[in-house]
Amino acid sequence: MSPEELLAARDRVVPDVVADGLRVLFCGINPSLTTAVTGHHFAHPGNRFWPVLHLSGFTPRRLKPSEQGLLLDSGLGITNVVARATARADELDAEEFREGGRVLAAKVELLRPRWLAVVGVTAYRTAFAERGAQIGAQDRTIGGTRVWALPNPSGLNAHWTVRTMAEEYGRLRAAAENER
């Protein structure tokens, strides 16, 4: 991918991978420029979402970003708190997160997934004005949808390893399976 392609991808919106009644709707912070160029969520090579999703038991094998549509077969989907692509999440301001939280809540009420999993606790805190939120199940519900804050799978998040992230994502998977 050339620098020119990445620059041209700034502010693009990447379509969600969604359907009604999903088991889990994963929600990223916002698309990276790599995601915007490819049209595939979590496409940056340093992003650990796809290996973590597999290691946590959500998918039977490690999917490639280009296979994101296969998630729907497992009752999984992907959206973002903020729709526009940026090089880094810190290019977004608090108002964009708050507005993104309002848009996300409306989307969740329409689609009715069993769980909304926000991958980035800081984004969750800002979007939903939940300053004290921690990783894990939240008290908040949106309609009948439960909410879980997960670690951000970005390669920039050095506090979490693939293994420790997979353990946390696995806790969500177990909770979602126990509600069937």
mmCIF file of C-alpha atoms in Angstrom:
data_model
loop_
_atom_site.group_PDB
_atom_site.id
_atom_site.type_symbol
_atom_site.label_atom_id
_atom_site.label_comp_id
_atom_site.label_asym_id
_atom_site.label_seq_id
_atom_site.Cartn_x
_atom_site.Cartn_y
_atom_site.Cartn_z
ATOM 1 C CA MET A 1 0.000 0.000 0.000
ATOM 2 C CA SER A 2 1.484 3.310 -1.023
ATOM 3 C CA PRO A 3 1.649 6.424 1.151
ATOM 4 C CA GLU A 4 -0.621 8.102 -1.406
ATOM 5 C CA GLU A 5 -3.280 5.373 -1.032
ATOM 6 C CA LEU A 6 -3.148 5.676 2.747
ATOM 7 C CA LEU A 7 -3.421 9.459 2.632
ATOM 8 C CA ALA A 8 -6.400 9.237 0.260
ATOM 9 C CA ALA A 9 -8.138 6.845 2.703
ATOM 10 C CA ARG A 10 -8.306 9.430 5.505
ATOM 11 C CA ASP A 11 -11.903 10.036 6.663
ATOM 12 C CA ARG A 12 -13.332 7.158 4.597
ATOM 13 C CA VAL A 13 -16.107 5.102 6.137
ATOM 14 C CA VAL A 14 -15.837 1.305 6.045
ATOM 15 C CA PRO A 15 -19.126 -0.617 5.863
ATOM 16 C CA ASP A 16 -20.138 -2.552 8.970
ATOM 17 C CA VAL A 17 -20.312 -6.335 8.972
ATOM 18 C CA VAL A 18 -23.702 -6.720 10.666
ATOM 19 C CA ALA A 19 -27.023 -8.536 10.715
ATOM 20 C CA ASP A 20 -30.019 -8.593 13.021
ATOM 21 C CA GLY A 21 -29.778 -10.602 16.230
ATOM 22 C CA LEU A 22 -26.035 -11.311 16.311
ATOM 23 C CA ARG A 23 -24.549 -13.163 19.249
ATOM 24 C CA VAL A 24 -21.745 -10.563 19.588
ATOM 25 C CA LEU A 25 -21.241 -7.277 17.788
ATOM 26 C CA PHE A 26 -17.576 -6.299 18.099
ATOM 27 C CA CYS A 27 -17.027 -2.559 18.029
ATOM 28 C CA GLY A 28 -13.637 -1.090 17.178
ATOM 29 C CA ILE A 29 -12.581 2.446 18.002
ATOM 30 C CA ASN A 30 -12.444 3.624 14.373
ATOM 31 C CA PRO A 31 -11.034 2.273 11.111
ATOM 32 C CA SER A 32 -7.321 2.530 10.451
ATOM 33 C CA LEU A 33 -6.130 3.879 7.118
ATOM 34 C CA THR A 34 -5.169 0.317 6.148
ATOM 35 C CA THR A 35 -8.724 -0.800 6.884
ATOM 36 C CA ALA A 36 -10.066 2.098 4.809
ATOM 37 C CA VAL A 37 -7.858 1.195 1.833
ATOM 38 C CA THR A 38 -8.730 -2.520 1.938
ATOM 39 C CA GLY A 39 -12.326 -2.252 3.123
ATOM 40 C CA HIS A 40 -11.580 -4.949 5.705
ATOM 41 C CA HIS A 41 -11.851 -4.328 9.448
ATOM 42 C CA PHE A 42 -8.761 -4.755 11.645
ATOM 43 C CA ALA A 43 -6.629 -5.042 8.484
ATOM 44 C CA HIS A 44 -3.434 -3.423 9.774
ATOM 45 C CA PRO A 45 -0.751 -6.148 9.985
ATOM 46 C CA GLY A 46 0.049 -5.200 13.599
ATOM 47 C CA ASN A 47 -3.552 -5.576 14.751
ATOM 48 C CA ARG A 48 -4.133 -8.710 16.805
ATOM 49 C CA PHE A 49 -7.942 -8.930 16.499
ATOM 50 C CA TRP A 50 -8.055 -11.888 14.105
ATOM 51 C CA PRO A 51 -5.569 -14.133 15.973
ATOM 52 C CA VAL A 52 -7.217 -13.260 19.315
ATOM 53 C CA LEU A 53 -10.675 -14.012 17.937
ATOM 54 C CA HIS A 54 -9.491 -17.478 16.927
ATOM 55 C CA LEU A 55 -7.467 -18.221 20.087
ATOM 56 C CA SER A 56 -10.443 -17.233 22.250
ATOM 57 C CA GLY A 57 -12.646 -19.795 20.508
ATOM 58 C CA PHE A 58 -14.916 -17.433 18.595
ATOM 59 C CA THR A 59 -13.785 -18.798 15.218
ATOM 60 C CA PRO A 60 -12.687 -22.339 14.292
ATOM 61 C CA ARG A 61 -9.599 -20.986 12.497
ATOM 62 C CA ARG A 62 -7.765 -17.714 12.153
ATOM 63 C CA LEU A 63 -9.641 -15.676 9.593
ATOM 64 C CA LYS A 64 -8.007 -13.134 7.336
ATOM 65 C CA PRO A 65 -9.446 -9.615 7.333
ATOM 66 C CA SER A 66 -10.681 -10.303 3.773
ATOM 67 C CA GLU A 67 -12.826 -13.121 5.213
ATOM 68 C CA GLN A 68 -14.695 -10.811 7.610
ATOM 69 C CA GLY A 69 -18.035 -11.731 6.024
ATOM 70 C CA LEU A 70 -17.668 -15.268 7.415
ATOM 71 C CA LEU A 71 -18.178 -13.855 10.911
ATOM 72 C CA LEU A 72 -21.896 -13.548 10.215
ATOM 73 C CA ASP A 73 -22.120 -17.364 9.928
ATOM 74 C CA SER A 74 -20.977 -17.538 13.564
ATOM 75 C CA GLY A 75 -23.368 -14.833 14.758
ATOM 76 C CA LEU A 76 -20.595 -12.231 14.987
ATOM 77 C CA GLY A 77 -20.275 -8.779 13.462
ATOM 78 C CA ILE A 78 -18.082 -5.669 13.400
ATOM 79 C CA THR A 79 -18.776 -1.941 13.645
ATOM 80 C CA ASN A 80 -16.911 1.076 15.075
ATOM 81 C CA VAL A 81 -17.540 3.783 17.664
ATOM 82 C CA VAL A 82 -16.401 6.442 15.175
ATOM 83 C CA ALA A 83 -16.929 5.654 11.502
ATOM 84 C CA ARG A 84 -14.206 7.787 9.902
ATOM 85 C CA ALA A 85 -10.745 6.418 9.231
ATOM 86 C CA THR A 86 -7.662 8.014 10.753
ATOM 87 C CA ALA A 87 -3.992 7.129 11.032
ATOM 88 C CA ARG A 88 -4.290 6.997 14.846
ATOM 89 C CA ALA A 89 -7.194 6.921 17.284
ATOM 90 C CA ASP A 90 -5.751 9.923 19.137
ATOM 91 C CA GLU A 91 -6.783 12.052 16.131
ATOM 92 C CA LEU A 92 -10.385 11.739 17.365
ATOM 93 C CA ASP A 93 -11.745 14.159 19.942
ATOM 94 C CA ALA A 94 -14.077 13.483 22.861
ATOM 95 C CA GLU A 95 -17.107 14.919 21.060
ATOM 96 C CA GLU A 96 -16.583 12.505 18.152
ATOM 97 C CA PHE A 97 -16.554 9.638 20.667
ATOM 98 C CA ARG A 98 -19.712 10.909 22.392
ATOM 99 C CA GLU A 99 -21.521 11.315 19.065
ATOM 100 C CA GLY A 100 -20.222 7.896 18.022
ATOM 101 C CA GLY A 101 -21.658 6.451 21.242
ATOM 102 C CA ARG A 102 -25.082 7.915 20.391
ATOM 103 C CA VAL A 103 -24.944 6.500 16.852
ATOM 104 C CA LEU A 104 -23.716 3.147 18.162
ATOM 105 C CA ALA A 105 -26.517 2.932 20.736
ATOM 106 C CA ALA A 106 -29.102 3.551 18.001
ATOM 107 C CA LYS A 107 -27.460 0.887 15.813
ATOM 108 C CA VAL A 108 -27.495 -1.618 18.687
ATOM 109 C CA GLU A 109 -31.157 -0.903 19.430
ATOM 110 C CA LEU A 110 -31.959 -1.566 15.765
ATOM 111 C CA LEU A 111 -29.816 -4.717 15.321
ATOM 112 C CA ARG A 112 -30.409 -6.213 18.803
ATOM 113 C CA PRO A 113 -27.207 -8.243 19.259
ATOM 114 C CA ARG A 114 -27.034 -10.199 22.530
ATOM 115 C CA TRP A 115 -23.679 -8.584 23.378
ATOM 116 C CA LEU A 116 -21.921 -5.409 22.280
ATOM 117 C CA ALA A 117 -18.162 -5.843 22.745
ATOM 118 C CA VAL A 118 -16.269 -2.548 22.606
ATOM 119 C CA VAL A 119 -12.606 -3.262 21.872
ATOM 120 C CA GLY A 120 -10.996 -0.425 23.748
ATOM 121 C CA VAL A 121 -12.017 0.460 27.284
ATOM 122 C CA THR A 122 -10.923 4.094 26.908
ATOM 123 C CA ALA A 123 -13.142 4.491 23.843
ATOM 124 C CA TYR A 124 -16.010 2.902 25.783
ATOM 125 C CA ARG A 125 -15.462 5.239 28.746
ATOM 126 C CA THR A 126 -15.537 8.317 26.526
ATOM 127 C CA ALA A 127 -18.373 7.253 24.190
ATOM 128 C CA PHE A 128 -20.707 6.328 27.052
ATOM 129 C CA ALA A 129 -19.502 8.679 29.824
ATOM 130 C CA GLU A 130 -18.489 5.721 31.998
ATOM 131 C CA ARG A 131 -15.251 7.058 33.488
ATOM 132 C CA GLY A 132 -14.751 4.173 35.901
ATOM 133 C CA ALA A 133 -15.413 1.352 33.421
ATOM 134 C CA GLN A 134 -12.984 -1.551 33.519
ATOM 135 C CA ILE A 135 -12.386 -4.461 31.170
ATOM 136 C CA GLY A 136 -15.210 -6.991 31.403
ATOM 137 C CA ALA A 137 -19.006 -7.055 31.562
ATOM 138 C CA GLN A 138 -20.578 -3.650 32.161
ATOM 139 C CA ASP A 139 -23.705 -2.753 34.120
ATOM 140 C CA ARG A 140 -24.999 -0.773 31.119
ATOM 141 C CA THR A 141 -27.408 -2.364 28.680
ATOM 142 C CA ILE A 142 -28.644 -0.902 25.410
ATOM 143 C CA GLY A 143 -32.179 -2.125 24.905
ATOM 144 C CA GLY A 144 -31.783 -5.808 25.730
ATOM 145 C CA THR A 145 -28.106 -5.892 24.690
ATOM 146 C CA ARG A 146 -25.453 -6.480 27.333
ATOM 147 C CA VAL A 147 -22.129 -4.639 27.019
ATOM 148 C CA TRP A 148 -18.558 -5.914 27.510
ATOM 149 C CA ALA A 149 -15.395 -3.802 27.308
ATOM 150 C CA LEU A 150 -12.441 -5.674 25.816
ATOM 151 C CA PRO A 151 -8.768 -4.771 25.440
ATOM 152 C CA ASN A 152 -7.886 -2.925 22.257
ATOM 153 C CA PRO A 153 -6.152 -5.408 19.900
ATOM 154 C CA SER A 154 -3.968 -2.722 18.312
ATOM 155 C CA GLY A 155 -0.298 -3.580 18.247
ATOM 156 C CA LEU A 156 0.220 -0.269 20.081
ATOM 157 C CA ASN A 157 -1.497 -1.712 23.176
ATOM 158 C CA ALA A 158 1.553 -3.249 24.844
ATOM 159 C CA HIS A 159 -0.239 -3.842 28.176
ATOM 160 C CA TRP A 160 -1.968 -6.903 26.736
ATOM 161 C CA THR A 161 -0.397 -9.898 25.010
ATOM 162 C CA VAL A 162 -2.196 -12.055 22.461
ATOM 163 C CA ARG A 163 -2.587 -14.704 25.174
ATOM 164 C CA THR A 164 -4.028 -12.407 27.836
ATOM 165 C CA MET A 165 -6.357 -10.786 25.296
ATOM 166 C CA ALA A 166 -7.533 -14.217 24.134
ATOM 167 C CA GLU A 167 -8.322 -15.103 27.753
ATOM 168 C CA GLU A 168 -10.490 -11.981 28.141
ATOM 169 C CA TYR A 169 -12.211 -12.466 24.789
ATOM 170 C CA GLY A 170 -12.755 -16.085 25.859
ATOM 171 C CA ARG A 171 -14.597 -14.896 28.974
ATOM 172 C CA LEU A 172 -16.979 -12.982 26.726
ATOM 173 C CA ARG A 173 -17.382 -16.031 24.474
ATOM 174 C CA ALA A 174 -18.275 -18.190 27.475
ATOM 175 C CA ALA A 175 -20.802 -15.622 28.707
ATOM 176 C CA ALA A 176 -22.387 -15.403 25.248
ATOM 177 C CA GLU A 177 -22.606 -19.200 24.994
ATOM 178 C CA ASN A 178 -24.182 -19.521 28.442
ATOM 179 C CA GLU A 179 -27.054 -17.256 27.359
ATOM 180 C CA ARG A 180 -28.240 -19.470 24.509
#
